């Protein structure tokens, strides 16, 4: 078996020579495996992934009948059987099963969405197959594959390094050791570690379960911190639980004193508790966010943490990279300038030799494209290549042309001048030209060559990266919607100012030196007032984010490199832009598949829509709990009878929850400022609307008893009253959905078709049940018509009351708007 042989090599690879490993793996490092051989090995050893422990669908379905809330419903069913209320027993049992099916369906849908998102973020790797470098999903790697690793990559398997200078690898996720380690040819790097510096080629020695740590890195992570959303759910749950305990305790004590049978009372109290406590609140809000995450994926923004959606809706500051986010990252060479007797053609030729086409670096591709004599390039061979990284700020190559060896380099002009030991006059002359080009928006590369007599400065290559077509419009849109864009670039401050001016971001651009020299208080002030930052290193991004957060801002930060990871983690929402390294994507909350800031705009708009839907659901759920809980308790205390049965309470909860699930697809209108959970407002407005519901329902009960003379003291009268109250709560509850979903008049936003028709359908079902007596006492169409008319009148009253309640809080909304205005 290949698997057994490869398991042995995985254990021995650390101590085997490169030649022995390649021989054992039966692979030629110059051509790699054939596609056919790779396919055969994949079939034999399986995909490069750790199989997830799957819970059987049946077991997962049965789990919906295990837990405090299901137990309470099951006890209520058993107690119904004990006291021979068989009709209630079968209704409660049926509804328990239906509730399990709905919950199971919701969770499966959320899981399917997250699985889809994981596939979108699948790790990819550069592999040599049939002599050609190609990119494949990491799960298709097999032992023996020749792969290329470079800065920012998450290592996809256990790999024996065979060629290249060095790799600096961060193994902290695996070993807990925070200091990166340097690896050279002959060493093994392990799955899940991150390349911090360098570039090397290696041979895969172990995949999947055979890797050293027996697992692959998980890009889609779960957040351990408590988000505003999680705090909200906890606060709402506590509020309703306290209300439920108080009201049900009062009812229980009074009814026991009146001599009601203990089992009957216990059964009713259990069911009322189940209806009052929003056990489904976290699940419904999670499915709302999961569906929202799917919508964001269609807009090319992949969410790795669901709570990031709620955080994104509250962002008021976006720190955006210039290159590739605000600009096209499509560099073109513009009017190169040569020095020291070199021609422009020679200078471009030397710069091209310090580039590597297969790395697909935008600067390298622009330089290679500018070379006229490509045949001359093909005759030269790179003997050694040092890739760019933010520390050395240049690329360097040792090449062989026509039997002669020499070195070339390209990179930041100041770095190249230092390599060439440029005197003061040359440095001043070159940097003046760099400054002049920067003011016109050009990023400039220096080029040097060592032909055997030391490094000589060869010239400058101006590169222009134009703003994206949608950047200016998107910046304007974000500012109009309460989000300030701050541009971040490693380029010269003059380039930063020019691009910021074109995009109407502003011209208050500060440099890294100013950040370094600023004391804490001044740093916060500097970051708040700045329109952008230039000449920054990735580590400065972390300080910028931290300072803005200390000033009370919710910050989104874009990044693409391995060194951006700390800032992406620190930000309220870390955004890995298109083309980001695997390490940046692993650290981010959202990964963009499409280039540009327009995708971020779409993501923010979608996040605010999702926030509005969650806000509507929370408001509705609290309102309904208060309406049912307080009304039932008040009715029992005043009239000494149960206004609805235990089975009706569960049926009512089910009929109310079915349409509210579709809130995830509702039409909403986004606010013109960042969203924020105002718990005081949510609880106050929902309590006011819920209290109106208590008044209107109790008033209906008074009308039925005192004016329609339906006596609750007879079995027929009691059953009829319970049917009428059930229908009233069902109809009014569904109408309340349309009250709570808007801040303005209910007609101001057209409801989504799924929400509208599900509400209509469940209201129709409740109406037919009561009109014809399906499982309840038949009330007839006369009472049904009266209840509908009564509910519609109160629907308008509730809507007016809601608008008045929001006006009461308008000072806070205006205050938020004022903070977001610039």
PDB file of C-alpha atoms in Angstrom, residues 215-360:
ATOM      1  CA  UNK A 215      -4.854  18.252  11.082  1.00  0.00           C
ATOM      2  CA  UNK A 216      -4.987  21.084   8.552  1.00  0.00           C
ATOM      3  CA  UNK A 217      -5.471  24.726   9.307  1.00  0.00           C
ATOM      4  CA  UNK A 218      -9.092  25.857   9.601  1.00  0.00           C
ATOM      5  CA  UNK A 219      -9.694  29.097   7.717  1.00  0.00           C
ATOM      6  CA  UNK A 220     -13.305  29.477   8.783  1.00  0.00           C
ATOM      7  CA  UNK A 221     -12.926  30.166  12.502  1.00  0.00           C
ATOM      8  CA  UNK A 222     -15.360  30.728  15.310  1.00  0.00           C
ATOM      9  CA  UNK A 223     -14.977  33.856  17.384  1.00  0.00           C
ATOM     10  CA  UNK A 224     -14.392  33.342  21.080  1.00  0.00           C
ATOM     11  CA  UNK A 225     -15.064  36.923  22.053  1.00  0.00           C
ATOM     12  CA  UNK A 226     -18.532  38.113  22.994  1.00  0.00           C
ATOM     13  CA  UNK A 227     -19.921  40.329  20.245  1.00  0.00           C
ATOM     14  CA  UNK A 228     -22.574  43.005  20.613  1.00  0.00           C
ATOM     15  CA  UNK A 229     -25.023  40.551  19.048  1.00  0.00           C
ATOM     16  CA  UNK A 230     -24.242  37.858  21.621  1.00  0.00           C
ATOM     17  CA  UNK A 231     -24.536  40.384  24.456  1.00  0.00           C
ATOM     18  CA  UNK A 232     -27.916  41.458  23.075  1.00  0.00           C
ATOM     19  CA  UNK A 233     -29.254  37.890  22.986  1.00  0.00           C
ATOM     20  CA  UNK A 234     -28.088  37.340  26.571  1.00  0.00           C
ATOM     21  CA  UNK A 235     -29.678  40.597  27.795  1.00  0.00           C
ATOM     22  CA  UNK A 236     -32.990  39.934  26.029  1.00  0.00           C
ATOM     23  CA  UNK A 237     -33.078  36.372  27.319  1.00  0.00           C
ATOM     24  CA  UNK A 238     -32.434  37.541  30.883  1.00  0.00           C
ATOM     25  CA  UNK A 239     -35.102  40.263  30.600  1.00  0.00           C
ATOM     26  CA  UNK A 240     -37.791  37.831  29.402  1.00  0.00           C
ATOM     27  CA  UNK A 241     -36.809  35.083  31.828  1.00  0.00           C
ATOM     28  CA  UNK A 242     -37.125  37.473  34.774  1.00  0.00           C
ATOM     29  CA  UNK A 243     -40.513  38.694  33.486  1.00  0.00           C
ATOM     30  CA  UNK A 244     -41.684  35.097  32.999  1.00  0.00           C
ATOM     31  CA  UNK A 245     -40.612  33.961  36.461  1.00  0.00           C
ATOM     32  CA  UNK A 246     -42.327  36.927  38.135  1.00  0.00           C
ATOM     33  CA  UNK A 247     -45.633  36.640  36.245  1.00  0.00           C
ATOM     34  CA  UNK A 248     -45.876  32.840  36.319  1.00  0.00           C
ATOM     35  CA  UNK A 249     -44.955  32.732  40.016  1.00  0.00           C
ATOM     36  CA  UNK A 250     -47.761  35.201  40.794  1.00  0.00           C
ATOM     37  CA  UNK A 251     -50.229  33.154  38.727  1.00  0.00           C
ATOM     38  CA  UNK A 252     -49.065  29.862  40.269  1.00  0.00           C
ATOM     39  CA  UNK A 253     -49.366  31.095  43.876  1.00  0.00           C
ATOM     40  CA  UNK A 254     -52.799  32.704  43.326  1.00  0.00           C
ATOM     41  CA  UNK A 255     -54.215  29.641  41.525  1.00  0.00           C
ATOM     42  CA  UNK A 256     -52.899  27.225  44.127  1.00  0.00           C
ATOM     43  CA  UNK A 257     -54.556  29.376  46.791  1.00  0.00           C
ATOM     44  CA  UNK A 258     -57.807  29.156  44.790  1.00  0.00           C
ATOM     45  CA  UNK A 259     -57.584  25.375  44.904  1.00  0.00           C
ATOM     46  CA  UNK A 260     -56.714  24.584  41.273  1.00  0.00           C
ATOM     47  CA  UNK A 261     -55.381  21.022  40.701  1.00  0.00           C
ATOM     48  CA  UNK A 262     -51.597  21.089  41.046  1.00  0.00           C
ATOM     49  CA  UNK A 263     -50.920  18.940  37.948  1.00  0.00           C
ATOM     50  CA  UNK A 264     -53.191  21.057  35.719  1.00  0.00           C
ATOM     51  CA  UNK A 265     -51.582  24.229  36.991  1.00  0.00           C
ATOM     52  CA  UNK A 266     -48.055  22.846  36.591  1.00  0.00           C
ATOM     53  CA  UNK A 267     -48.792  21.721  33.020  1.00  0.00           C
ATOM     54  CA  UNK A 268     -50.146  25.139  32.087  1.00  0.00           C
ATOM     55  CA  UNK A 269     -47.289  26.983  33.795  1.00  0.00           C
ATOM     56  CA  UNK A 270     -44.729  24.857  31.943  1.00  0.00           C
ATOM     57  CA  UNK A 271     -46.304  25.551  28.560  1.00  0.00           C
ATOM     58  CA  UNK A 272     -46.630  29.262  29.304  1.00  0.00           C
ATOM     59  CA  UNK A 273     -42.951  29.371  30.278  1.00  0.00           C
ATOM     60  CA  UNK A 274     -41.977  27.651  27.021  1.00  0.00           C
ATOM     61  CA  UNK A 275     -44.009  30.192  25.040  1.00  0.00           C
ATOM     62  CA  UNK A 276     -42.576  33.143  26.988  1.00  0.00           C
ATOM     63  CA  UNK A 277     -38.856  32.331  26.860  1.00  0.00           C
ATOM     64  CA  UNK A 278     -37.424  32.941  23.383  1.00  0.00           C
ATOM     65  CA  UNK A 279     -35.511  29.664  23.129  1.00  0.00           C
ATOM     66  CA  UNK A 280     -35.381  29.993  19.341  1.00  0.00           C
ATOM     67  CA  UNK A 281     -33.979  33.542  19.422  1.00  0.00           C
ATOM     68  CA  UNK A 282     -30.285  32.615  18.915  1.00  0.00           C
ATOM     69  CA  UNK A 283     -31.188  30.025  16.246  1.00  0.00           C
ATOM     70  CA  UNK A 284     -33.434  32.343  14.227  1.00  0.00           C
ATOM     71  CA  UNK A 285     -30.903  35.165  14.405  1.00  0.00           C
ATOM     72  CA  UNK A 286     -28.109  32.794  13.385  1.00  0.00           C
ATOM     73  CA  UNK A 287     -30.039  31.520  10.356  1.00  0.00           C
ATOM     74  CA  UNK A 288     -30.801  35.141   9.446  1.00  0.00           C
ATOM     75  CA  UNK A 289     -27.079  35.885   9.516  1.00  0.00           C
ATOM     76  CA  UNK A 290     -26.228  32.637   7.689  1.00  0.00           C
ATOM     77  CA  UNK A 291     -28.608  33.511   4.866  1.00  0.00           C
ATOM     78  CA  UNK A 292     -27.131  37.003   4.895  1.00  0.00           C
ATOM     79  CA  UNK A 293     -23.656  35.469   4.649  1.00  0.00           C
ATOM     80  CA  UNK A 294     -24.815  33.546   1.575  1.00  0.00           C
ATOM     81  CA  UNK A 295     -26.064  36.791   0.025  1.00  0.00           C
ATOM     82  CA  UNK A 296     -22.705  38.415   0.771  1.00  0.00           C
ATOM     83  CA  UNK A 297     -20.951  35.460  -0.882  1.00  0.00           C
ATOM     84  CA  UNK A 298     -22.928  36.153  -4.049  1.00  0.00           C
ATOM     85  CA  UNK A 299     -21.517  39.686  -3.844  1.00  0.00           C
ATOM     86  CA  UNK A 300     -17.997  38.228  -3.641  1.00  0.00           C
ATOM     87  CA  UNK A 301     -17.518  38.754   0.119  1.00  0.00           C
ATOM     88  CA  UNK A 302     -16.987  35.551   2.120  1.00  0.00           C
ATOM     89  CA  UNK A 303     -17.804  35.708   5.837  1.00  0.00           C
ATOM     90  CA  UNK A 304     -15.618  33.521   8.046  1.00  0.00           C
ATOM     91  CA  UNK A 305     -17.309  34.493  11.335  1.00  0.00           C
ATOM     92  CA  UNK A 306     -21.083  35.042  11.366  1.00  0.00           C
ATOM     93  CA  UNK A 307     -20.926  37.715  14.084  1.00  0.00           C
ATOM     94  CA  UNK A 308     -18.787  39.792  11.702  1.00  0.00           C
ATOM     95  CA  UNK A 309     -22.004  40.673   9.836  1.00  0.00           C
ATOM     96  CA  UNK A 310     -23.414  42.431  12.890  1.00  0.00           C
ATOM     97  CA  UNK A 311     -20.037  44.106  13.516  1.00  0.00           C
ATOM     98  CA  UNK A 312     -19.779  45.274   9.887  1.00  0.00           C
ATOM     99  CA  UNK A 313     -23.155  47.021  10.147  1.00  0.00           C
ATOM    100  CA  UNK A 314     -21.772  49.181  12.985  1.00  0.00           C
ATOM    101  CA  UNK A 315     -18.469  50.155  11.306  1.00  0.00           C
ATOM    102  CA  UNK A 316     -17.912  53.929  11.087  1.00  0.00           C
ATOM    103  CA  UNK A 317     -14.283  53.934   9.877  1.00  0.00           C
ATOM    104  CA  UNK A 318     -12.756  51.983   6.986  1.00  0.00           C
ATOM    105  CA  UNK A 319      -8.966  51.844   6.770  1.00  0.00           C
ATOM    106  CA  UNK A 320      -8.391  50.846   3.148  1.00  0.00           C
ATOM    107  CA  UNK A 321      -5.201  49.838   1.381  1.00  0.00           C
ATOM    108  CA  UNK A 322      -4.386  52.026  -1.583  1.00  0.00           C
ATOM    109  CA  UNK A 323      -2.853  49.412  -3.870  1.00  0.00           C
ATOM    110  CA  UNK A 324      -5.384  46.941  -5.235  1.00  0.00           C
ATOM    111  CA  UNK A 325      -8.260  48.247  -3.116  1.00  0.00           C
ATOM    112  CA  UNK A 326      -8.528  51.902  -4.039  1.00  0.00           C
ATOM    113  CA  UNK A 327      -6.377  51.460  -7.153  1.00  0.00           C
ATOM    114  CA  UNK A 328      -6.455  48.856  -9.921  1.00  0.00           C
ATOM    115  CA  UNK A 329      -3.146  47.192  -9.019  1.00  0.00           C
ATOM    116  CA  UNK A 330      -2.500  47.131 -12.765  1.00  0.00           C
ATOM    117  CA  UNK A 331       0.895  48.773 -12.874  1.00  0.00           C
ATOM    118  CA  UNK A 332       2.337  50.231 -16.053  1.00  0.00           C
ATOM    119  CA  UNK A 333       5.883  51.490 -16.608  1.00  0.00           C
ATOM    120  CA  UNK A 334       5.950  55.202 -17.483  1.00  0.00           C
ATOM    121  CA  UNK A 335       9.064  56.988 -18.939  1.00  0.00           C
ATOM    122  CA  UNK A 336      11.971  55.239 -17.141  1.00  0.00           C
ATOM    123  CA  UNK A 337      15.059  57.310 -16.280  1.00  0.00           C
ATOM    124  CA  UNK A 338      18.575  55.815 -16.488  1.00  0.00           C
ATOM    125  CA  UNK A 339      21.791  56.872 -14.670  1.00  0.00           C
ATOM    126  CA  UNK A 340      25.531  56.220 -14.689  1.00  0.00           C
ATOM    127  CA  UNK A 341      25.795  55.623 -18.459  1.00  0.00           C
ATOM    128  CA  UNK A 342      23.207  52.831 -18.581  1.00  0.00           C
ATOM    129  CA  UNK A 343      20.617  52.991 -21.351  1.00  0.00           C
ATOM    130  CA  UNK A 344      16.911  52.743 -20.508  1.00  0.00           C
ATOM    131  CA  UNK A 345      16.785  49.405 -22.374  1.00  0.00           C
ATOM    132  CA  UNK A 346      19.698  48.003 -20.321  1.00  0.00           C
ATOM    133  CA  UNK A 347      18.201  49.267 -17.066  1.00  0.00           C
ATOM    134  CA  UNK A 348      14.814  47.636 -17.828  1.00  0.00           C
ATOM    135  CA  UNK A 349      16.629  44.425 -18.824  1.00  0.00           C
ATOM    136  CA  UNK A 350      18.453  44.268 -15.474  1.00  0.00           C
ATOM    137  CA  UNK A 351      15.206  45.017 -13.607  1.00  0.00           C
ATOM    138  CA  UNK A 352      13.467  42.178 -15.476  1.00  0.00           C
ATOM    139  CA  UNK A 353      16.232  39.767 -14.453  1.00  0.00           C
ATOM    140  CA  UNK A 354      15.420  40.644 -10.808  1.00  0.00           C
ATOM    141  CA  UNK A 355      11.792  39.583 -11.394  1.00  0.00           C
ATOM    142  CA  UNK A 356      10.025  36.222 -11.398  1.00  0.00           C
ATOM    143  CA  UNK A 357       7.052  35.805 -13.724  1.00  0.00           C
ATOM    144  CA  UNK A 358       5.611  32.694 -12.050  1.00  0.00           C
ATOM    145  CA  UNK A 359       5.153  34.597  -8.774  1.00  0.00           C
ATOM    146  CA  UNK A 360       2.532  36.767 -10.516  1.00  0.00           C
TER     147      UNK A 360
END
